[in-house]
PDB file of C-alpha atoms in Angstrom:
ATOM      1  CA  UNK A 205    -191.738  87.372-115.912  1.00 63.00           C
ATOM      2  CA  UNK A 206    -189.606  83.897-114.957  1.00 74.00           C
ATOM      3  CA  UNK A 207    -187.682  81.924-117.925  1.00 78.00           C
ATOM      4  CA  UNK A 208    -188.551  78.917-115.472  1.00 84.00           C
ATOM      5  CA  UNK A 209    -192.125  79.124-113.893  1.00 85.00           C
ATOM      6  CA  UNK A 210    -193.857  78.629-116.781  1.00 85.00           C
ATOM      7  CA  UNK A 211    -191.768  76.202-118.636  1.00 87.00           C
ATOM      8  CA  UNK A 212    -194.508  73.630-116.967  1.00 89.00           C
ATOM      9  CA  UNK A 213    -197.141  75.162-118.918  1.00 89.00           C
ATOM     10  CA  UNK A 214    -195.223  75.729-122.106  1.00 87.00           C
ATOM     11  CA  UNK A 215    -194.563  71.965-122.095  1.00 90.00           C
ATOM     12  CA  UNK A 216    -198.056  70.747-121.507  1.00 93.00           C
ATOM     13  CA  UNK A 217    -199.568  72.953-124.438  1.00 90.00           C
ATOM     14  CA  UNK A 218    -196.841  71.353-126.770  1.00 88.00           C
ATOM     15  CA  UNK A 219    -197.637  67.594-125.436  1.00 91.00           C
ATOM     16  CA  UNK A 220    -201.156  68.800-125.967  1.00 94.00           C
ATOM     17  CA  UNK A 221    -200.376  69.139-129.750  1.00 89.00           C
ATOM     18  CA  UNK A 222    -200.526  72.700-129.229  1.00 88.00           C
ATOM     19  CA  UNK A 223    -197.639  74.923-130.973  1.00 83.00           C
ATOM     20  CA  UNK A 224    -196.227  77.491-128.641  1.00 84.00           C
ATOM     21  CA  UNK A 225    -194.788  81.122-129.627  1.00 84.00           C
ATOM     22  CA  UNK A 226    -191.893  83.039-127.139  1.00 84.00           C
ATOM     23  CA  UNK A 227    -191.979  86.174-127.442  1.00 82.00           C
ATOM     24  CA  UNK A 228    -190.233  89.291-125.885  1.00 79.00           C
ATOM     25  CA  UNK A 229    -188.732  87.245-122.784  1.00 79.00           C
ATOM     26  CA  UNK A 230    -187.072  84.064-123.331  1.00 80.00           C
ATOM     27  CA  UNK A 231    -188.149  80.579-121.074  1.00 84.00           C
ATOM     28  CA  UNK A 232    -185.566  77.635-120.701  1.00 79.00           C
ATOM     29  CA  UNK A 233    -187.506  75.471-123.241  1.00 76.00           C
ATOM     30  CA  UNK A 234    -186.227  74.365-126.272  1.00 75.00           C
ATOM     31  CA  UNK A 235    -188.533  73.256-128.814  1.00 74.00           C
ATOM     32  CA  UNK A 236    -191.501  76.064-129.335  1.00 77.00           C
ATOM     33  CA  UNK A 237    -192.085  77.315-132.825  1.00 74.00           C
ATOM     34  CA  UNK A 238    -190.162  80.517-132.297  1.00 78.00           C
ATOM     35  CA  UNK A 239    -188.870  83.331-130.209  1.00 80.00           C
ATOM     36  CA  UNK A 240    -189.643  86.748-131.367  1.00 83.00           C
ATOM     37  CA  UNK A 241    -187.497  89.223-129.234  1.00 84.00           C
ATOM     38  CA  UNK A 242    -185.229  92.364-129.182  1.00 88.00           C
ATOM     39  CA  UNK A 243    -181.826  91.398-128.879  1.00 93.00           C
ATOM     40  CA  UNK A 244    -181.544  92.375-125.589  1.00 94.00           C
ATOM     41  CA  UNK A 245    -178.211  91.726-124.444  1.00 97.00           C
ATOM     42  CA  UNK A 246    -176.991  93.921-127.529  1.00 97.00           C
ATOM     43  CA  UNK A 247    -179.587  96.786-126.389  1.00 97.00           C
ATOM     44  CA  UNK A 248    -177.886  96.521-122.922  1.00 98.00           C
ATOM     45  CA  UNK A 249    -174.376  96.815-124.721  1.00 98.00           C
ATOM     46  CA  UNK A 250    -175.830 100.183-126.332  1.00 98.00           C
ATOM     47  CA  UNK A 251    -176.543 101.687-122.789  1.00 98.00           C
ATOM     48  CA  UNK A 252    -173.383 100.750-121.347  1.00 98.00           C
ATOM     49  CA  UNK A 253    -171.942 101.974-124.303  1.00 98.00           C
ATOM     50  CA  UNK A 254    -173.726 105.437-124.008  1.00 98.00           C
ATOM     51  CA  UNK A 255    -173.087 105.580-120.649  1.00 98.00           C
ATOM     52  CA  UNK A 256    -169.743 105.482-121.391  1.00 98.00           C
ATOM     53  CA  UNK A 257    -169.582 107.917-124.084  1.00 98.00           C
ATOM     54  CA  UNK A 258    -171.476 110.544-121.864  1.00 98.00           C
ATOM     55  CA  UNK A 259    -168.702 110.133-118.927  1.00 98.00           C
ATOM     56  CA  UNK A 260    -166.316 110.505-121.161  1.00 98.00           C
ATOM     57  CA  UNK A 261    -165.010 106.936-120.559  1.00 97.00           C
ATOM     58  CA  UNK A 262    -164.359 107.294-116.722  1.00 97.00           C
ATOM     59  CA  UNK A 263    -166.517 107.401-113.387  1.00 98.00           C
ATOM     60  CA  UNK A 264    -168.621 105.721-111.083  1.00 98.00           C
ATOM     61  CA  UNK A 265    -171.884 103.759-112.268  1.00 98.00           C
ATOM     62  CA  UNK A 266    -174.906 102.202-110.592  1.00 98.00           C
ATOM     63  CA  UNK A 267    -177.383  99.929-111.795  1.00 98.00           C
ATOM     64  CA  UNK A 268    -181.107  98.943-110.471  1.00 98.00           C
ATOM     65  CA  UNK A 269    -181.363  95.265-111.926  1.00 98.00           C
ATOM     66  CA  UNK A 270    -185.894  94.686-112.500  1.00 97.00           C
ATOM     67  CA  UNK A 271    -186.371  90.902-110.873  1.00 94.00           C
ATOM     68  CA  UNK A 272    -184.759  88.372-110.653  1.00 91.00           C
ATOM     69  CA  UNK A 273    -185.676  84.951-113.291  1.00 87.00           C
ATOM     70  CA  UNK A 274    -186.465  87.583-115.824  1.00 90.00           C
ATOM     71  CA  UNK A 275    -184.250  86.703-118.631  1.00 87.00           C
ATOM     72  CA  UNK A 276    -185.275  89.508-121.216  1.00 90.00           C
ATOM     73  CA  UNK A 277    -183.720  91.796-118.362  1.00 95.00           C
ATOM     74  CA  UNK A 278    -180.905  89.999-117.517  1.00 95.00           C
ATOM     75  CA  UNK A 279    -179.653  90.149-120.445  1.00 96.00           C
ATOM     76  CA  UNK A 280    -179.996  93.872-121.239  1.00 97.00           C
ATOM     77  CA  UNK A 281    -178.172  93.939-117.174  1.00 98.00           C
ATOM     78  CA  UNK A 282    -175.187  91.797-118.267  1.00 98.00           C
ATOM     79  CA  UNK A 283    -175.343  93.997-121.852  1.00 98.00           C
ATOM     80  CA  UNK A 284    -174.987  96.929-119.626  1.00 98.00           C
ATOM     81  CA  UNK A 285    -171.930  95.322-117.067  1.00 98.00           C
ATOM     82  CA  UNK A 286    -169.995  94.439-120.462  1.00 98.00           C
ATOM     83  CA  UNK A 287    -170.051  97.942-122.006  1.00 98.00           C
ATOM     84  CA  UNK A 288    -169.868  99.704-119.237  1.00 98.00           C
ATOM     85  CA  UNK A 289    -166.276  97.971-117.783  1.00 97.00           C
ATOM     86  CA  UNK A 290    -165.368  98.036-121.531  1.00 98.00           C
ATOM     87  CA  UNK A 291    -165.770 101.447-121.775  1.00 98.00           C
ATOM     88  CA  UNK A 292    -163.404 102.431-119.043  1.00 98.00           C
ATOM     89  CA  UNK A 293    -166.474 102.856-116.079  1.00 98.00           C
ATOM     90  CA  UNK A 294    -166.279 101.376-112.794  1.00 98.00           C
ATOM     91  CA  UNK A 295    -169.921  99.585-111.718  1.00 98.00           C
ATOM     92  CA  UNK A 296    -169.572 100.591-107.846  1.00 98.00           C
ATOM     93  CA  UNK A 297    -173.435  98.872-107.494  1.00 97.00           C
ATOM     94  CA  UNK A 298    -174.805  95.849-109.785  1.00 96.00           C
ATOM     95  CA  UNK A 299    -176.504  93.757-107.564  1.00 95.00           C
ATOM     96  CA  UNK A 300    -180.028  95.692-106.190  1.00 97.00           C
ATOM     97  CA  UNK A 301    -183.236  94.315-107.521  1.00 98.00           C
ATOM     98  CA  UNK A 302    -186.566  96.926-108.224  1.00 98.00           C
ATOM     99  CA  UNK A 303    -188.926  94.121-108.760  1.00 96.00           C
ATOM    100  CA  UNK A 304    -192.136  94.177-110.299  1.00 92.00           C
ATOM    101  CA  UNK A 305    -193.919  97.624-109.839  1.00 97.00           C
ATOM    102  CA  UNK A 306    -192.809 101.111-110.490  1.00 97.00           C
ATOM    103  CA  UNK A 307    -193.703 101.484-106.332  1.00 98.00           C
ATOM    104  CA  UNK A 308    -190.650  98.594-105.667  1.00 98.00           C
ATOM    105  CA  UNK A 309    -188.635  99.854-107.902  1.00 98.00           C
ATOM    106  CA  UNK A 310    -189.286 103.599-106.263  1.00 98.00           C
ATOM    107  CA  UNK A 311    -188.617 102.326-103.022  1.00 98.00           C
ATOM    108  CA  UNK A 312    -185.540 100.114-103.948  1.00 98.00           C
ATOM    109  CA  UNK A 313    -183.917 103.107-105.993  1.00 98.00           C
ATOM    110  CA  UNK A 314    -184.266 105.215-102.921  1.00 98.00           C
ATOM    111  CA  UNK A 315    -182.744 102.695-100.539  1.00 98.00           C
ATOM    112  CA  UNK A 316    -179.663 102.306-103.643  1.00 98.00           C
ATOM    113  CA  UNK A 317    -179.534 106.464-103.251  1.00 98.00           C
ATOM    114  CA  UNK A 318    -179.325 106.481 -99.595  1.00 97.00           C
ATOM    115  CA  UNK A 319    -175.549 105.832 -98.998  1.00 97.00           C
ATOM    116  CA  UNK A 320    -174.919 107.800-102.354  1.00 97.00           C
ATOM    117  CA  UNK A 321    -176.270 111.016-101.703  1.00 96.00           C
ATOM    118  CA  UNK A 322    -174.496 113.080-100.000  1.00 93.00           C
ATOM    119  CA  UNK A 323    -176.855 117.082-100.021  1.00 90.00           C
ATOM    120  CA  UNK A 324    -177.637 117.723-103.284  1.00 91.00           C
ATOM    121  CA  UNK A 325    -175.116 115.585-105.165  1.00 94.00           C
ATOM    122  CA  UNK A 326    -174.670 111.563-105.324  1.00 97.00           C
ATOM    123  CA  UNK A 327    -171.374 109.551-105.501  1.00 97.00           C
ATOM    124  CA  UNK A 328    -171.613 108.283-109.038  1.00 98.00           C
ATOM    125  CA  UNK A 329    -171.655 109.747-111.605  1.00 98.00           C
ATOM    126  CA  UNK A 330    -174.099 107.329-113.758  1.00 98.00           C
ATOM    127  CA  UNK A 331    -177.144 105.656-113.419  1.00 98.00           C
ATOM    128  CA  UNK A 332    -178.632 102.318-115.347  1.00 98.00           C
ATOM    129  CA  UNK A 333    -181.867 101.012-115.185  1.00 98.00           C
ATOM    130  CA  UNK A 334    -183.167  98.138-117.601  1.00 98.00           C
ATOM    131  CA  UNK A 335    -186.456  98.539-118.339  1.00 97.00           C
ATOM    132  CA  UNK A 336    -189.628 100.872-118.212  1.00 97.00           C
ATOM    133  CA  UNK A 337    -190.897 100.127-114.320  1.00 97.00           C
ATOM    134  CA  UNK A 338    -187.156 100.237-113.044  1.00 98.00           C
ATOM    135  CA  UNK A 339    -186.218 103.385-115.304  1.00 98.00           C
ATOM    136  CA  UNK A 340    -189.780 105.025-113.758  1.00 98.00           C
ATOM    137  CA  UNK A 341    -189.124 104.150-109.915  1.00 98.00           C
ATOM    138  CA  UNK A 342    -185.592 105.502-110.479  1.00 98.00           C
ATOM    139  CA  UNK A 343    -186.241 108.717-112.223  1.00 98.00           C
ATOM    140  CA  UNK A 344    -189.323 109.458-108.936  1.00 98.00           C
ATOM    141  CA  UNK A 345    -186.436 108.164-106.288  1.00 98.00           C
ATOM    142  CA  UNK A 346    -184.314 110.959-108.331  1.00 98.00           C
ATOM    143  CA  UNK A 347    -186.527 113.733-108.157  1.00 98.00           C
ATOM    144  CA  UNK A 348    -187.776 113.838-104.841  1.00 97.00           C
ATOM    145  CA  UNK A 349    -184.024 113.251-104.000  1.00 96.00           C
ATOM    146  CA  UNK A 350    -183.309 116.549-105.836  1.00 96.00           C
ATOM    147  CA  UNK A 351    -180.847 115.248-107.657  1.00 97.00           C
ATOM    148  CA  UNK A 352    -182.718 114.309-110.784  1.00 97.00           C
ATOM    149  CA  UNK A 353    -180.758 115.926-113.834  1.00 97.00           C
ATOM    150  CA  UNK A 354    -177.340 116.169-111.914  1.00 96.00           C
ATOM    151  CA  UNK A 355    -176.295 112.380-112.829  1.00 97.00           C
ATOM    152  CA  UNK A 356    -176.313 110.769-116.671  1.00 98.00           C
ATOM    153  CA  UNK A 357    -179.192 108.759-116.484  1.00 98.00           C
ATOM    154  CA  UNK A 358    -179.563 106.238-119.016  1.00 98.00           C
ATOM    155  CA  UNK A 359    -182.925 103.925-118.879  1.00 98.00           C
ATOM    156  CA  UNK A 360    -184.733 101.236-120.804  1.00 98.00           C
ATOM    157  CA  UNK A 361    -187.905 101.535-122.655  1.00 96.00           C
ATOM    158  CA  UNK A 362    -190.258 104.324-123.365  1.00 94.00           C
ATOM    159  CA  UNK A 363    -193.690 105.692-122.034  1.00 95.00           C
ATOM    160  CA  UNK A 364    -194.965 109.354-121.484  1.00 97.00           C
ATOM    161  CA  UNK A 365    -193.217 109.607-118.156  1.00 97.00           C
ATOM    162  CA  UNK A 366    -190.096 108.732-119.976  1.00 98.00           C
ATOM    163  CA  UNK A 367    -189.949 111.180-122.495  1.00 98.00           C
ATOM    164  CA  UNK A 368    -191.048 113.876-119.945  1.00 98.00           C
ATOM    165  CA  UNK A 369    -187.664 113.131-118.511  1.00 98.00           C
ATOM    166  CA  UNK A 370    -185.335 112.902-121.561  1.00 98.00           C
ATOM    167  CA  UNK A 371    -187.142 116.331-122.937  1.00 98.00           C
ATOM    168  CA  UNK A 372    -186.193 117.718-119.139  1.00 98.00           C
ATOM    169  CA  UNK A 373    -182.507 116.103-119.250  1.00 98.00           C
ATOM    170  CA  UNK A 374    -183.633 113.967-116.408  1.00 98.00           C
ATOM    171  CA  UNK A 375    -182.754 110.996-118.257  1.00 98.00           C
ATOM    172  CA  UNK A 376    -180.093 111.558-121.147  1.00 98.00           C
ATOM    173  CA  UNK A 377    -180.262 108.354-123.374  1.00 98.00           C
ATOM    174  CA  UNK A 378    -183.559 105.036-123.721  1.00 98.00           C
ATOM    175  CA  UNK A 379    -183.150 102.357-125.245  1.00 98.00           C
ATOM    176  CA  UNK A 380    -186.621 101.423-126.685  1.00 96.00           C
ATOM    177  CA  UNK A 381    -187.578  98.343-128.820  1.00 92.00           C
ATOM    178  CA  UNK A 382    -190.334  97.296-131.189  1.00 90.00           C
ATOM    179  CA  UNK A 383    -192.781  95.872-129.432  1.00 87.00           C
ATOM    180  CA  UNK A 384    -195.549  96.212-132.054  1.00 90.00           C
ATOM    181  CA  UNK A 385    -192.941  94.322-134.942  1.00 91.00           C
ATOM    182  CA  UNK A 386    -192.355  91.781-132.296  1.00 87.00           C
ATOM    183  CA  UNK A 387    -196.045  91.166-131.590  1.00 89.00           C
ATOM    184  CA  UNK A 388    -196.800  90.992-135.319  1.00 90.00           C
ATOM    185  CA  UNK A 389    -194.095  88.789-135.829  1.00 89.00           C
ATOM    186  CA  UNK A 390    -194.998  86.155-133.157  1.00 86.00           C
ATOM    187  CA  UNK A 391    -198.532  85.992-134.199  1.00 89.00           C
ATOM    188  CA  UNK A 392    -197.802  85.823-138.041  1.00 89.00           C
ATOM    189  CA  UNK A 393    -195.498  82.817-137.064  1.00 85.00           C
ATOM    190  CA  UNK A 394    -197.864  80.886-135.590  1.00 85.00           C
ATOM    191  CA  UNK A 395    -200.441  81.626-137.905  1.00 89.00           C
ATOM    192  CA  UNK A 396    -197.813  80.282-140.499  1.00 87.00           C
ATOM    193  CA  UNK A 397    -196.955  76.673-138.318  1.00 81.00           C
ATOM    194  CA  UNK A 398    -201.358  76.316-137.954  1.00 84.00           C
ATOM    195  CA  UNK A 399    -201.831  76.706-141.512  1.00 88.00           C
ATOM    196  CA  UNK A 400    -198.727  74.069-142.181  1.00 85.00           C
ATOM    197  CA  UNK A 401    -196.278  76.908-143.929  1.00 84.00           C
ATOM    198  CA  UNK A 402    -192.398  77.048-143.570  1.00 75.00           C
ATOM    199  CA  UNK A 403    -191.726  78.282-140.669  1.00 65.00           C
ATOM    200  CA  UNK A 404    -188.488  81.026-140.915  1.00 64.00           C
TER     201      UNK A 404
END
């Protein structure tokens, strides 16, 4: 969950001899056999640029960031910021944090809906969130707000929950990865650097 905690560790394994495998969320550590992950700063361009496309290239935008040191979300954030201000939107919140849990992020997207809501409507008109426990906490907050469905929603990720809400037009757009391919692909890499292969 930190791209700097467990640099420590990484290093020690590879002093150790042993080869090391990244995958889904990067560490600052050069060096390890690979990194298998989405592209994630290009899957937060494709939300801002959805978000864009369903306002029509105008109005007000908020995003609920996950945690801070996690670089995987980060980038799909400053993805998101990009597009967004590219496509004409104005980001009126950027800088709230959900944290860990669906329960933080809950609580964090109702404190970000407080000052927005205003009786049954909010004062943006779009809402980011970067990945599944952030998107979850933030589609609750919305609902027992009573305002889920009446602002384009765009979230990160996918899990029965999820869909629930895009098949209700709680949430209009996900961006969902691969996680399987990318599991497959970090363990067939390693296997590959034990058995002496070409690594590509």
């Amino acid at each position: 969950l930190d791209d700097t905690v467990l640099v420590a560790s990484v290093e020690e394994a590879m002093n150790a001899g042993i080869p090391v495998v990244i995958f889904d969320s990067g560490l600052k550590k050069e060096g390890t056999v690979s990194f298998v992950a989405t592209d994630n700063f290009k899957g937060g361009e494709m939300a801002g640029a959805e978000m864009a496309r369903l306002l029509g290239g105008k109005g007000k935008v908020a995003m609920l960031r996950y945690q801070e040191g996690s670089a995987s979300t980060n980038e799909r954030e400053e993805g998101f910021l990009k597009a967004a201000e590219a496509g004409g939107l104005e980001v009126v919140v950027k800088n709230q944090y959900g944290g860990a849990t669906v329960e933080t992020a809950q609580k964090a997207s109702e404190n970000l809906l407080a000052p927005l809501k205003s009786g049954d409507t909010l004062s943006v008109d779009g809402i980011y969130a970067p990945n599944e426990s952030t998107t979850y906490g933030m589609l609750r907050a919305l609902q027992d707000a009573g305002v889920a469905g009446k602002v384009k929603f765009v979230g990160f990720d996918a899990s029965e929950k999820l869909l629930e809400g895009l098949k209700a037009d709680q949430i209009q757009a996900l961006v969902v990865q691969n996680p399987r391919k990318m599991g497959y692909l970090g363990v067939k890499t390693l296997v590959a650097k034990l058995k002496g292969e070409k690594v590509e």
